Tab-separated table of C-alpha atoms and ligand atoms in Angstrom:
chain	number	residue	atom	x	y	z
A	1	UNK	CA	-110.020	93.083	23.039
A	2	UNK	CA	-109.045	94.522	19.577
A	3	UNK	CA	-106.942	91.881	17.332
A	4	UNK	CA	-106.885	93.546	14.368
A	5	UNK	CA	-107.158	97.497	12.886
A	6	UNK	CA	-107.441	98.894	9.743
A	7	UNK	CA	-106.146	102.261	9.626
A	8	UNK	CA	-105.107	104.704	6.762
A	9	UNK	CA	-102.075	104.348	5.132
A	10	UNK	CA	-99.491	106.040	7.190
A	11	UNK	CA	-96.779	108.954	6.459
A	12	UNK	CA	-93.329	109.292	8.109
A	13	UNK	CA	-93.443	112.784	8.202
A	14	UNK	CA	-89.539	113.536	9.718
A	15	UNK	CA	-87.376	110.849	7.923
A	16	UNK	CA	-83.371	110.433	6.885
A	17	UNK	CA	-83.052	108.016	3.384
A	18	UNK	CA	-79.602	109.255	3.274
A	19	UNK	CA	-77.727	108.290	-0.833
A	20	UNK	CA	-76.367	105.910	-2.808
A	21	UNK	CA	-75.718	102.396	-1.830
A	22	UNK	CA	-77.711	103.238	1.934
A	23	UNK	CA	-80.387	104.880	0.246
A	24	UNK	CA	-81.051	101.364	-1.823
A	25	UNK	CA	-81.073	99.931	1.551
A	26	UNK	CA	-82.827	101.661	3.760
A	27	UNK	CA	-85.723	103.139	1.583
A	28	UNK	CA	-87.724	99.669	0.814
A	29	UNK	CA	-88.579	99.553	4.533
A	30	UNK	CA	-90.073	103.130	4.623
A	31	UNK	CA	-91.856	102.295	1.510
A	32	UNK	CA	-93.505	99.241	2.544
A	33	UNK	CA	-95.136	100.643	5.329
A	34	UNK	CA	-95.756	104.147	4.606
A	35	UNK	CA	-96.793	105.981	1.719
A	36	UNK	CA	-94.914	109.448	1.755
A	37	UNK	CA	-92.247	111.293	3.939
A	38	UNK	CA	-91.016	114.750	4.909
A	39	UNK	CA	-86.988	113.718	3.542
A	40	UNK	CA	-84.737	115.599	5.708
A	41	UNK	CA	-81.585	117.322	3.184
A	42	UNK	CA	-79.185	116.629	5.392
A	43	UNK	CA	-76.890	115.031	3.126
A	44	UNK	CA	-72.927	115.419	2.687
A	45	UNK	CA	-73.169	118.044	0.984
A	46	UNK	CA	-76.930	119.408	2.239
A	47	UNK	CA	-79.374	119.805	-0.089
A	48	UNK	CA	-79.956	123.359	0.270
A	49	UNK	CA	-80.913	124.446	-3.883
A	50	UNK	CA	-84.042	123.587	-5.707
A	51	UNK	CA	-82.481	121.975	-8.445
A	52	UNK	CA	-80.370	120.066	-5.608
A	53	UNK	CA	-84.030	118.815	-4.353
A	54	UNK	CA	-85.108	117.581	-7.589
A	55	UNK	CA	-81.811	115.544	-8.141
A	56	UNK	CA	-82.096	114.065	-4.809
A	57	UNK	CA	-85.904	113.540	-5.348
A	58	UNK	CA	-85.023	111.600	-8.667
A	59	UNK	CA	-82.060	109.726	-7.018
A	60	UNK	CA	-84.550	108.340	-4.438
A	61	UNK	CA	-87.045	107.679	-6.990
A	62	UNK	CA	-84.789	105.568	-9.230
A	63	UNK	CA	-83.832	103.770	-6.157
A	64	UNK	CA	-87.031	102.472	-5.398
A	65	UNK	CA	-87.808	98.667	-5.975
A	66	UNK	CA	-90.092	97.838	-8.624
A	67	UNK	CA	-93.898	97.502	-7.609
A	68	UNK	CA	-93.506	99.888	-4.583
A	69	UNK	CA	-95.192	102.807	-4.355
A	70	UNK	CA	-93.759	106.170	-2.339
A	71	UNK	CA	-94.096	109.781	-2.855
A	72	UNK	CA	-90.914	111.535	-1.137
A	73	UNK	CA	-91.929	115.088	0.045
A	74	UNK	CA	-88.899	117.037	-0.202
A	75	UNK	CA	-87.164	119.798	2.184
A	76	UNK	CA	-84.332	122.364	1.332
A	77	UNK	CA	-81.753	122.796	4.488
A	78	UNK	CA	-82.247	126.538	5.623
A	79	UNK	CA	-78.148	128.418	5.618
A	80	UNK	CA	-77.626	131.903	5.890
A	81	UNK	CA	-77.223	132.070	1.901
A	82	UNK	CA	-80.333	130.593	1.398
A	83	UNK	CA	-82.091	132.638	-1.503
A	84	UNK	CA	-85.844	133.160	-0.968
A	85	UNK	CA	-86.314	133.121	-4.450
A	86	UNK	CA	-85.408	129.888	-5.171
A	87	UNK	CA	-87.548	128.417	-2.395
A	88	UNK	CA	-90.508	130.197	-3.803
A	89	UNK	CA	-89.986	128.760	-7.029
A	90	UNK	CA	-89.448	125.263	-5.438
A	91	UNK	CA	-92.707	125.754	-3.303
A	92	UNK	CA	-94.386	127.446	-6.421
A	93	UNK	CA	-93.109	123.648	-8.617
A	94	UNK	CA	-94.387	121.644	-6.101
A	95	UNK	CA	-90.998	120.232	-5.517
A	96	UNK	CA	-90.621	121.407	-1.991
A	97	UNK	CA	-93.079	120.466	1.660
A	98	UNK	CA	-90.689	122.313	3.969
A	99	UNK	CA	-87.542	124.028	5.108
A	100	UNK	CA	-85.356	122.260	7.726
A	101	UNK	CA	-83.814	124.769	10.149
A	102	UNK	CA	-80.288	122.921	12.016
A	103	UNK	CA	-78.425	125.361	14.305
A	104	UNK	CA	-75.564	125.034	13.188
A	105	UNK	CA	-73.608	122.120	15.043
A	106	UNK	CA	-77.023	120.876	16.723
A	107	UNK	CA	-76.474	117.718	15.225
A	108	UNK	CA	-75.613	115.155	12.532
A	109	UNK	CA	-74.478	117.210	9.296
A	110	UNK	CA	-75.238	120.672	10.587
A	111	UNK	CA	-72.019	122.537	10.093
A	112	UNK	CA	-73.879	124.430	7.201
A	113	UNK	CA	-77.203	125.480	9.333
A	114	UNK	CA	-78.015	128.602	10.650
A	115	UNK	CA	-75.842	131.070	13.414
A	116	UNK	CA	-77.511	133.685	13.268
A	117	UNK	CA	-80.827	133.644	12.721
A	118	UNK	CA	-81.321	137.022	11.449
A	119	UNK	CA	-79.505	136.491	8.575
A	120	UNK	CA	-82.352	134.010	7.723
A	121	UNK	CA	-85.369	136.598	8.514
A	122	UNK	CA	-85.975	137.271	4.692
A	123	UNK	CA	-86.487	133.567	3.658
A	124	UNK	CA	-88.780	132.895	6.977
A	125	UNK	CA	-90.627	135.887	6.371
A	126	UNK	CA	-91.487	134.750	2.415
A	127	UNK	CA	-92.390	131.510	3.747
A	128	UNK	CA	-94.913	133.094	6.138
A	129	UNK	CA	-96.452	134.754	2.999
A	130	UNK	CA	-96.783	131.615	0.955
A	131	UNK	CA	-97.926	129.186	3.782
A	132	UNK	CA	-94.421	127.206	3.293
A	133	UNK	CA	-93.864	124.932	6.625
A	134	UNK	CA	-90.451	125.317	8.610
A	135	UNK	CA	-89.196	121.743	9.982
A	136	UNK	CA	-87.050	122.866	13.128
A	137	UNK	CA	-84.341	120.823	15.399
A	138	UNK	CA	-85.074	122.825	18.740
A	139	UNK	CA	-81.924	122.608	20.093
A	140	UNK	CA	-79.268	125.342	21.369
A	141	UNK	CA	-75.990	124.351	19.988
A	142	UNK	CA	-74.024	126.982	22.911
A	143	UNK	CA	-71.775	124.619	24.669
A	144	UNK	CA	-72.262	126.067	28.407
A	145	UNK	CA	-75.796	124.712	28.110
A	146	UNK	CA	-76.147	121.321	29.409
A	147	UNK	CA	-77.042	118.784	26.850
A	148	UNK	CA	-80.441	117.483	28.276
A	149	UNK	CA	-81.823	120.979	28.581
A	150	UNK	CA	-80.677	121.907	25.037
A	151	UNK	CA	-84.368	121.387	23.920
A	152	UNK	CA	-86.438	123.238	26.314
A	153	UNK	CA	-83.604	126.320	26.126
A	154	UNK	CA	-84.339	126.271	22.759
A	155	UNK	CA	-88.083	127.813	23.028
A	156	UNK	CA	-87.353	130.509	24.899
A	157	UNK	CA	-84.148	131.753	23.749
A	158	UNK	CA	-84.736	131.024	19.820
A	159	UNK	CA	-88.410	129.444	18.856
A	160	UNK	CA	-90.359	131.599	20.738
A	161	UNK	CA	-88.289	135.073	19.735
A	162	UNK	CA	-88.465	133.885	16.011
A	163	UNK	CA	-92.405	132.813	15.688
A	164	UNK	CA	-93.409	136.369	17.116
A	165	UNK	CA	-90.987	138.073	14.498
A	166	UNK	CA	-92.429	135.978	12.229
A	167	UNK	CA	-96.238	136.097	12.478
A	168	UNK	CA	-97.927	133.236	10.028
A	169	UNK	CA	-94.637	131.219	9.741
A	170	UNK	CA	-95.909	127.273	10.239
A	171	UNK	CA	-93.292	125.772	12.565
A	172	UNK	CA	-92.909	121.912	13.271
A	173	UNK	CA	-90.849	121.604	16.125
A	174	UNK	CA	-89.258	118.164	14.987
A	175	UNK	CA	-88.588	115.187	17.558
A	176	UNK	CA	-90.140	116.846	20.460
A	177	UNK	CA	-88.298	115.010	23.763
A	178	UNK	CA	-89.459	116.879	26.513
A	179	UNK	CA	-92.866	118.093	28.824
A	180	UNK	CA	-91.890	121.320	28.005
A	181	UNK	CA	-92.074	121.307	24.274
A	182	UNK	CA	-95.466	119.261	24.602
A	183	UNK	CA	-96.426	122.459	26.786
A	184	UNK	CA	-95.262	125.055	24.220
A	185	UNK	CA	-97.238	123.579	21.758
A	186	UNK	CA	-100.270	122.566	23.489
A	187	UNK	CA	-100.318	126.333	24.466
A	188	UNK	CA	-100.813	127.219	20.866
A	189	UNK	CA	-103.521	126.958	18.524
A	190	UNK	CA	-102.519	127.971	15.153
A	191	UNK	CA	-99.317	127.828	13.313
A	192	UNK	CA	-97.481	125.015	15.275
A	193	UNK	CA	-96.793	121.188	15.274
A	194	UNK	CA	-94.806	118.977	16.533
A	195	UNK	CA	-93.106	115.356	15.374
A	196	UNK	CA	-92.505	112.670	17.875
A	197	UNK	CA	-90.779	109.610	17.071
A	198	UNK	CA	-91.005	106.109	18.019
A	199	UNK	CA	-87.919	105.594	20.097
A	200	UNK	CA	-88.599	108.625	22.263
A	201	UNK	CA	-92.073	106.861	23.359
A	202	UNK	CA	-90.125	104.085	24.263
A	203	UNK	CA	-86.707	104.940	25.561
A	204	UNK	CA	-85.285	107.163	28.522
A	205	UNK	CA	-81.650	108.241	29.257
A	206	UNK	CA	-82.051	105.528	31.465
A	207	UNK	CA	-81.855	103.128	28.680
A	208	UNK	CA	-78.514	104.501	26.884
A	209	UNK	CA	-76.449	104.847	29.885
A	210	UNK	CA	-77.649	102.434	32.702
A	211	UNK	CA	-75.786	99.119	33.321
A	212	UNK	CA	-73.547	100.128	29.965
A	213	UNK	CA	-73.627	102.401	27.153
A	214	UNK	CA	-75.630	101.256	24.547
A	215	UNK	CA	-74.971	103.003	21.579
A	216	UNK	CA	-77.594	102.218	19.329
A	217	UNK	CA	-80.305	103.910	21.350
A	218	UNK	CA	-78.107	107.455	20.853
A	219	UNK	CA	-79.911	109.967	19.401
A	220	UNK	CA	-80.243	113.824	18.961
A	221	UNK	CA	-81.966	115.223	20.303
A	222	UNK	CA	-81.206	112.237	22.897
A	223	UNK	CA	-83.649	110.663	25.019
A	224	UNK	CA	-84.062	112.390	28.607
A	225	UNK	CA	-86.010	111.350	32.320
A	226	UNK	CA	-88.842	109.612	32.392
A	227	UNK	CA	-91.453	112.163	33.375
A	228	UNK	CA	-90.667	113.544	29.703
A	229	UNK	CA	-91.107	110.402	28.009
A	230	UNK	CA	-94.587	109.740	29.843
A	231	UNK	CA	-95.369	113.272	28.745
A	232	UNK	CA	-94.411	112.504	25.056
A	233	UNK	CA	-96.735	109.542	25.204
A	234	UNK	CA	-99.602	111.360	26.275
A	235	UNK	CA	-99.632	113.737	23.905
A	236	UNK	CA	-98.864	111.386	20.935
A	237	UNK	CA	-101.784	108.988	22.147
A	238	UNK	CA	-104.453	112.133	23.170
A	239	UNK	CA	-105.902	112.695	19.674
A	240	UNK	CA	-104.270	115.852	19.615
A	241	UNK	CA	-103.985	116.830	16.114
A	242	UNK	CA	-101.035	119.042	16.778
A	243	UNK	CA	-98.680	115.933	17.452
A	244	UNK	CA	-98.059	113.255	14.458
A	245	UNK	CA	-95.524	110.758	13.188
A	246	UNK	CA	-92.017	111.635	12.482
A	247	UNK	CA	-89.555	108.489	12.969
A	248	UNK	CA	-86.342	110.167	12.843
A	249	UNK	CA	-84.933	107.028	11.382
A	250	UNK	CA	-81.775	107.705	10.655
A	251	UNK	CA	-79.779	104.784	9.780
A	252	UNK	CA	-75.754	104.868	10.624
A	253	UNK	CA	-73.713	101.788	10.030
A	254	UNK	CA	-72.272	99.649	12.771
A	255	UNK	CA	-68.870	100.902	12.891
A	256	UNK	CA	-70.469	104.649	13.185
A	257	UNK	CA	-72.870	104.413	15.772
A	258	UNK	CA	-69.901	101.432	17.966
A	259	UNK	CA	-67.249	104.148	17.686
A	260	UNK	CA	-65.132	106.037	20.740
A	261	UNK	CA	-67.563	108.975	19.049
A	262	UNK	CA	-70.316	107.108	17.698
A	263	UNK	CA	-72.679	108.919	15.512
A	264	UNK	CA	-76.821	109.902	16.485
A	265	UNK	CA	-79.486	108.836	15.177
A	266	UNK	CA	-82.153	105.417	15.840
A	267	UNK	CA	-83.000	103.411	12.825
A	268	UNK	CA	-86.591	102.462	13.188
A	269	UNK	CA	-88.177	102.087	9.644
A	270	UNK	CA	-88.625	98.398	9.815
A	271	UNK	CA	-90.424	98.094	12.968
A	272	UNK	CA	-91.828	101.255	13.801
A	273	UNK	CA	-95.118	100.427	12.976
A	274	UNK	CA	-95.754	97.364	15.221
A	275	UNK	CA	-93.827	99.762	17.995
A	276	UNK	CA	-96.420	102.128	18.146
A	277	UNK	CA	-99.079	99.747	17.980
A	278	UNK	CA	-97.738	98.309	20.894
A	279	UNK	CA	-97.353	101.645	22.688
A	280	UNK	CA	-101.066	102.842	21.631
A	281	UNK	CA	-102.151	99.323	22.984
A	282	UNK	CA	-100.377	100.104	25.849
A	283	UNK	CA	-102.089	103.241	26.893
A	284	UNK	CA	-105.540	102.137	26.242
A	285	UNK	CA	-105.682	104.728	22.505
A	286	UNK	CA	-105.608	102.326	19.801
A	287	UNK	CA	-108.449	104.343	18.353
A	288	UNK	CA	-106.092	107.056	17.947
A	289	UNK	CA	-103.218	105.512	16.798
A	290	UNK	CA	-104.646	106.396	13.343
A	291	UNK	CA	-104.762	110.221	13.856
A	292	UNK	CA	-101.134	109.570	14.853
A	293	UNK	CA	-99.823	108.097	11.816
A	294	UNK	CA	-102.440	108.810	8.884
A	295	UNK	CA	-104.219	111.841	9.467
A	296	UNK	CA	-103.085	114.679	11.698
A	297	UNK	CA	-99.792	115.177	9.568
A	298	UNK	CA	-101.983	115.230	6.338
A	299	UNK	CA	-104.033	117.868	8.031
A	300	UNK	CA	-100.682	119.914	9.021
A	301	UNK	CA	-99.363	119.712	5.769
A	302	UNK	CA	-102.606	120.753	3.671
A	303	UNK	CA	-102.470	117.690	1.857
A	304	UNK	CA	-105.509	114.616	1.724
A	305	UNK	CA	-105.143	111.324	4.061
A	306	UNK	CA	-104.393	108.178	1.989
A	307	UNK	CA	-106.900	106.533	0.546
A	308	UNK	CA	-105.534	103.151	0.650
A	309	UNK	CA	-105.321	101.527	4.353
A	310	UNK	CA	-103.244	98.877	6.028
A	311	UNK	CA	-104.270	96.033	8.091
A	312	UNK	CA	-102.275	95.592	12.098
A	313	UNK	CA	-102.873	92.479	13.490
A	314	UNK	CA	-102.131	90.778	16.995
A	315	UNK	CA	-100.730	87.733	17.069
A	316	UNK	CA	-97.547	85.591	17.476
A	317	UNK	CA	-94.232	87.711	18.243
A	318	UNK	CA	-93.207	89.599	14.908
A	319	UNK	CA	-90.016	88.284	13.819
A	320	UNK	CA	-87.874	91.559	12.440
A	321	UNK	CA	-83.933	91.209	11.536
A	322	UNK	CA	-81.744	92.588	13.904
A	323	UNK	CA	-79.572	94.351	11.419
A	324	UNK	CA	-79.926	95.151	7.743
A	325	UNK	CA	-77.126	94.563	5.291
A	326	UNK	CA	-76.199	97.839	3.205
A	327	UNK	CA	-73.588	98.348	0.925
A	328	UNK	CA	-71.809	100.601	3.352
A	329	UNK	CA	-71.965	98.089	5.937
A	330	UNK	CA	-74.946	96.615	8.788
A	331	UNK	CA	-77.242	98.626	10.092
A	332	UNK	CA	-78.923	97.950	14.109
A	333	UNK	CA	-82.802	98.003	13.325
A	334	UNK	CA	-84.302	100.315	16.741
A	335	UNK	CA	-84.388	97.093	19.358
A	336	UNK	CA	-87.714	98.848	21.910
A	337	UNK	CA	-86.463	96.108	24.572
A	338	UNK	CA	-90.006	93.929	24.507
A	339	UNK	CA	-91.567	91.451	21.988
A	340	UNK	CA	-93.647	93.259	19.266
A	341	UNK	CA	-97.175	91.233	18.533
A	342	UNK	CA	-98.694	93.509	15.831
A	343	UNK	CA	-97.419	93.087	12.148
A	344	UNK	CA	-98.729	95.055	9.161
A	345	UNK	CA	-100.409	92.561	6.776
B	1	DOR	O1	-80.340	111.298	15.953
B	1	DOR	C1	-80.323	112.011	14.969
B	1	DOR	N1	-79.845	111.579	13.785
B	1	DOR	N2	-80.768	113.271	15.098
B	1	DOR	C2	-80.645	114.163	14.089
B	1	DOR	O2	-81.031	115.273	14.267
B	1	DOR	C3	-79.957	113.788	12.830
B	1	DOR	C4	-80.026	112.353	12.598
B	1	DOR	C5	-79.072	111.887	11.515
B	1	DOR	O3	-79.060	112.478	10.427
B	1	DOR	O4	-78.351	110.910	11.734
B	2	ZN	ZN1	-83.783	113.883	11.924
């Protein structure tokens, strides 16, 4: 039985630092672990400018304890003003990894995303020509459709239209939570990805609503039946290069997530690793769980694995806190509901 692997360093590549006094919080626990991350710009106000990147780039930089190392790869938030100019230039500077495309009121912070997607068909179409990934929350935001079938409704009445409009546009569909977008994008060789985060291999609806409604295992888009989450596992343990890491940690304080409309989002940064270690374990693919985290989204993104590695180790349970303390107040650390027994060393 395996005690101990040495993988690659990992990435995180679908992750929320947020600013200020929860960015000082939160980021240390990314950065221990993992080595770079796609930053999602969905901050109050969005980072949706070039020179809004590279402030936010050097406000997470300055933020980052001394003696860690972590490169944040940085993402403008598509709106229908968005100038393809100035992502060019971004992409051109090396400032920039990806777009983010919210439908507007999908989620957390989306009021500014897209409506209608045409008025976004010059920027997609210059990102086609320069190879420039698009990061996409595959959800419909029209209120008729039922909230657990928002994902799978989203391929055929938006991601599917869009990629064949756009020929040579590199989609990730973010978060997959369903069979169905594991089938879209097994169907497709080129030109597609998808992230899949921790929770969603370990939670179902079950989990938020039965016997009480827990709040801190909300999420968008949220967790659905069963047969989805088996499917999600299946494809994140096969080997499958077209399926990688991205947490969607997304850290909300206490009072946010507890509330008569508490807020989305699973924070998952400090234990995520020894989660999926657990999972991989679990389903007999530890020898993939490096793919997973270290190399397929690398590969994706056109950029080399780490060359450093980590150590995960079996042992005794792995004490974690239950919350963090942040200046805006605690933070529930992702609870998966069973003892963890791997810890990085
Ligand atoms: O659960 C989520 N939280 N899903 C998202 O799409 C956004 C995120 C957040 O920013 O809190
Ligand atoms: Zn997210």
């Amino acid at each position: 039985m395996i005690q101990s692997l040495s993988i690659r360093r990992p990435d995180d590549w679908h992750l929320h630092l947020r600013d200020g006094a929860m960015l000082a919080a939160v980021l240390p626990h990314s950065a221990r672990h993992f080595a770079r991350a796609i930053v999602m710009p969905n901050l109050v106000p969005p980072v949706v400018t070039g020179v809004d990147a590279r402030a936010y780039r050097n406000r997470i930089l300055a933020a980052l304890p001394e003696g860690m190392t972590f490169t944040p790869l940085m993402t403008l938030y598509l709106t229908e003003e968005t100038d393809p100019e100035d992502v060019a230039a971004a992409h051109a500077n090396g400032l920039i990894s990806a777009v983010k495309l919210y439908p507007a009121g999908a989620t957390t912070n989306s009021a500014s995303g897209v409506r209608d997607f045409d008025k976004v068909r010059p920027v997609l179409e210059r990102m086609a020509v320069i190879g420039l990934p698009l990061c996409v929350h595959g959800e419909v935001t029209d209120p008729a459709v039922d909230i657990f079938d928002r994902e799978a409704m989203f391929i055929d009445r938006v991601l599917d239209p869009l990629r064949r409009a756009t020929p040579g546009l590199r989609v990730v569909m973010e978060h997959v939570t369903t069979s169905d977008a594991v089938a879209y994008v097994s169907a497709h060789e080129r030109d597609l990805a998808a992230t899949i985060t921790t929770h969603h291999l370990v939670i179902n609806r079950n989990h938020i609503l039965a016997g009480g409604i827990r709040p801190h295992y909300y999420c968008l888009p949220v967790a659905k039946r069963e047969e989805h989450r088996l499917a999600l596992r299946l494809a994140a343990t096969s080997g499958d290069a077209r399926f990688f890491l991205g947490t969607d940690s997304a850290p909300h304080t206490d009072p946010l997530k507890q509330g008569a409309c508490g807020c989305a989002g699973c924070f998952t940064a400090p234990n995520t690793l020894s989660i999926l270690a657990h999972v991989f374990e679990e389903e007999g693919a530890l020898n993939n769980l490096e793919g997973f985290t270290s190399l397929h989204g690398p590969a994706f993104y056109g950029l080399p694995p780490n060359e450093t590695h980590i150590t995960l180790t079996k042992g005794a349970p792995v004490a974690y806190p239950a919350k963090i303390k942040t200046g805006d107040g605690p933070v529930t650390v992702f609870d998966p509901g069973f003892a963890l027994h791997w810890r990085v060393t």
